[in-house]
Amino acid sequence: DGELARVTGASSPRGAVLNEFCDVASDLALILPWGAVKYVSPVYAVGLGMLAVVTEFAALTGFITGAGRCNQGPLGKSDRAFMLGILSIAVALGLPMKPVGPWIGDLFAILLGITSLRRFTAAASGKALSAPASTPDEPAPGAAEYAAEAASRSTGPALDSPPRDGA
């Protein structure tokens, strides 16, 4: 996980790219199949998928302003996965989704919108929340150092490549 790599100092440019790509891909893999569930519109599932992508994009905009990754909530990646997991269990158990489905989808969309707004706002202010010890009023510990390191790496190759023996 990208956050774990950042906290432990094990991050790399290749890992950062893979982390962000896989975050978006997993969001879509978790959300889009809901379009095949009875009482869920495929168009609505695609819309929620797009909102999730915007939410992840909003987290990355902090790098543009030097704030680092903006992880403000209330519906971050882990929260989305947990919420969709609970809903999946409910469907698998045959619990009726028709009475609650529309308002759960609307709540999900509203929370994604709030999350995106908070992340864009944090990025615009230059203050990220990317570690549990942070508050919205101060940058995450190490955020400035991480942004400076990422910026210094951006002048070289886009991805690090492993050393070649004998070359």
XYZ file of C-alpha atoms in Angstrom:
167
model
C 0.000 0.000 0.000
C 1.228 3.477 -0.869
C 0.531 5.001 2.534
C 2.466 2.242 4.275
C 5.388 2.700 1.869
C 5.416 6.470 2.497
C 5.300 6.081 6.284
C 8.068 3.470 6.356
C 10.269 5.244 3.809
C 10.011 2.369 1.324
C 8.402 4.403 -1.460
C 9.745 4.603 -4.986
C 8.565 6.335 -8.169
C 7.519 2.991 -9.680
C 5.638 2.055 -6.522
C 3.897 5.444 -6.437
C 2.685 5.031 -10.013
C 1.500 1.473 -9.380
C -0.226 2.483 -6.150
C -2.236 5.267 -7.755
C -3.143 3.226 -10.830
C -4.211 0.247 -8.718
C -6.259 2.469 -6.378
C -8.320 3.701 -9.320
C -8.552 0.261 -10.951
C -9.715 -1.353 -7.708
C -12.322 1.366 -7.163
C -13.745 0.683 -10.611
C -13.567 -3.089 -10.063
C -15.551 -2.694 -6.837
C -18.124 -0.186 -8.110
C -18.902 -1.009 -11.746
C -20.258 -4.553 -11.116
C -23.025 -2.968 -9.062
C -24.567 -1.971 -12.387
C -25.537 -5.640 -12.813
C -27.302 -5.825 -9.437
C -31.088 -5.748 -9.473
C -32.439 -2.270 -8.665
C -29.115 -0.567 -9.465
C -28.923 1.350 -12.712
C -25.792 0.654 -14.782
C -25.648 4.389 -15.544
C -25.695 5.152 -11.817
C -22.900 2.629 -11.180
C -20.775 4.253 -13.906
C -21.477 7.682 -12.382
C -20.352 6.492 -8.953
C -17.262 4.978 -10.551
C -16.466 8.317 -12.167
C -16.937 10.110 -8.833
C -14.523 7.656 -7.205
C -11.936 8.391 -9.918
C -12.387 12.139 -9.338
C -11.907 11.555 -5.603
C -8.580 9.797 -6.235
C -7.568 12.524 -8.688
C -8.381 15.119 -6.032
C -6.006 13.344 -3.625
C -3.183 13.662 -6.156
C -3.659 17.379 -6.804
C -1.828 18.096 -3.559
C 1.411 17.146 -5.284
C 0.912 20.064 -7.680
C 0.784 22.542 -4.789
C 3.491 20.846 -2.719
C 1.050 19.609 -0.079
C 1.597 15.929 -0.804
C -1.231 13.443 -1.167
C -4.490 14.811 0.248
C -6.336 12.007 2.030
C -9.201 13.942 3.581
C -12.456 12.036 4.056
C -15.184 11.241 4.834
C -15.105 8.505 2.169
C -11.523 7.519 1.482
C -10.353 4.417 -0.359
C -10.567 2.077 2.640
C -13.959 3.486 3.620
C -15.298 2.888 0.096
C -14.013 -0.679 0.068
C -15.520 -1.359 3.511
C -18.887 0.128 2.565
C -19.039 -1.830 -0.695
C -17.983 -5.006 1.123
C -20.850 -4.660 3.613
C -23.302 -4.039 0.767
C -21.937 -7.049 -1.125
C -22.473 -9.272 1.904
C -26.051 -7.976 2.187
C -26.724 -8.834 -1.466
C -25.081 -12.263 -1.103
C -27.279 -12.993 1.907
C -30.342 -12.098 -0.136
C -31.300 -9.085 1.965
C -33.780 -6.834 0.181
C -31.976 -3.951 -1.515
C -34.952 -2.285 -3.195
C -36.082 -0.290 -0.137
C -32.616 1.007 0.775
C -30.727 0.896 -2.522
C -31.568 4.383 -3.811
C -30.679 6.252 -0.633
C -27.482 4.236 -0.104
C -26.361 5.135 -3.634
C -27.243 8.783 -3.067
C -25.391 8.807 0.266
C -22.365 7.237 -1.435
C -22.440 9.940 -4.150
C -22.798 12.755 -1.607
C -19.924 11.428 0.511
C -17.721 11.071 -2.589
C -18.542 14.670 -3.510
C -17.697 15.941 -0.019
C -14.463 13.940 -0.017
C -13.440 15.364 -3.405
C -14.251 18.910 -2.299
C -12.251 18.542 0.927
C -9.286 17.117 -0.979
C -9.326 19.838 -3.643
C -9.630 22.478 -0.898
C -6.692 20.991 1.018
C -4.579 20.880 -2.135
C -5.441 24.489 -2.976
C -4.481 25.581 0.539
C -1.243 23.602 0.385
C -2.150 21.487 3.414
C -2.551 17.726 3.075
C -3.780 15.141 5.521
C -1.810 12.034 4.667
C -0.955 10.566 8.055
C -3.181 9.785 11.043
C -1.216 12.193 13.288
C -2.120 15.185 11.106
C -4.967 17.612 11.404
C -6.606 19.493 8.540
C -4.878 22.654 9.821
C -1.320 21.392 9.435
C 0.565 19.477 6.764
C 1.123 15.797 7.384
C 4.464 14.937 8.973
C 6.960 14.485 6.177
C 4.599 15.836 3.476
C 6.960 18.653 2.492
C 9.944 16.315 2.408
C 8.007 13.769 0.360
C 6.874 16.451 -2.109
C 10.437 17.786 -2.424
C 11.771 14.283 -3.002
C 9.072 13.594 -5.599
C 9.837 16.899 -7.337
C 13.560 16.145 -7.442
C 12.864 12.758 -8.960
C 10.626 14.250 -11.645
C 13.670 15.623 -13.472
C 14.914 12.097 -14.169
C 13.271 9.068 -15.789
C 9.555 8.663 -15.153
C 10.067 5.235 -13.588
C 13.061 3.848 -11.814
C 14.535 0.804 -13.498
C 16.376 -2.017 -11.803
C 20.152 -2.102 -12.278
C 21.362 -4.414 -15.003
C 24.149 -6.800 -14.054
C 27.150 -6.811 -16.382
C 26.017 -3.732 -18.320
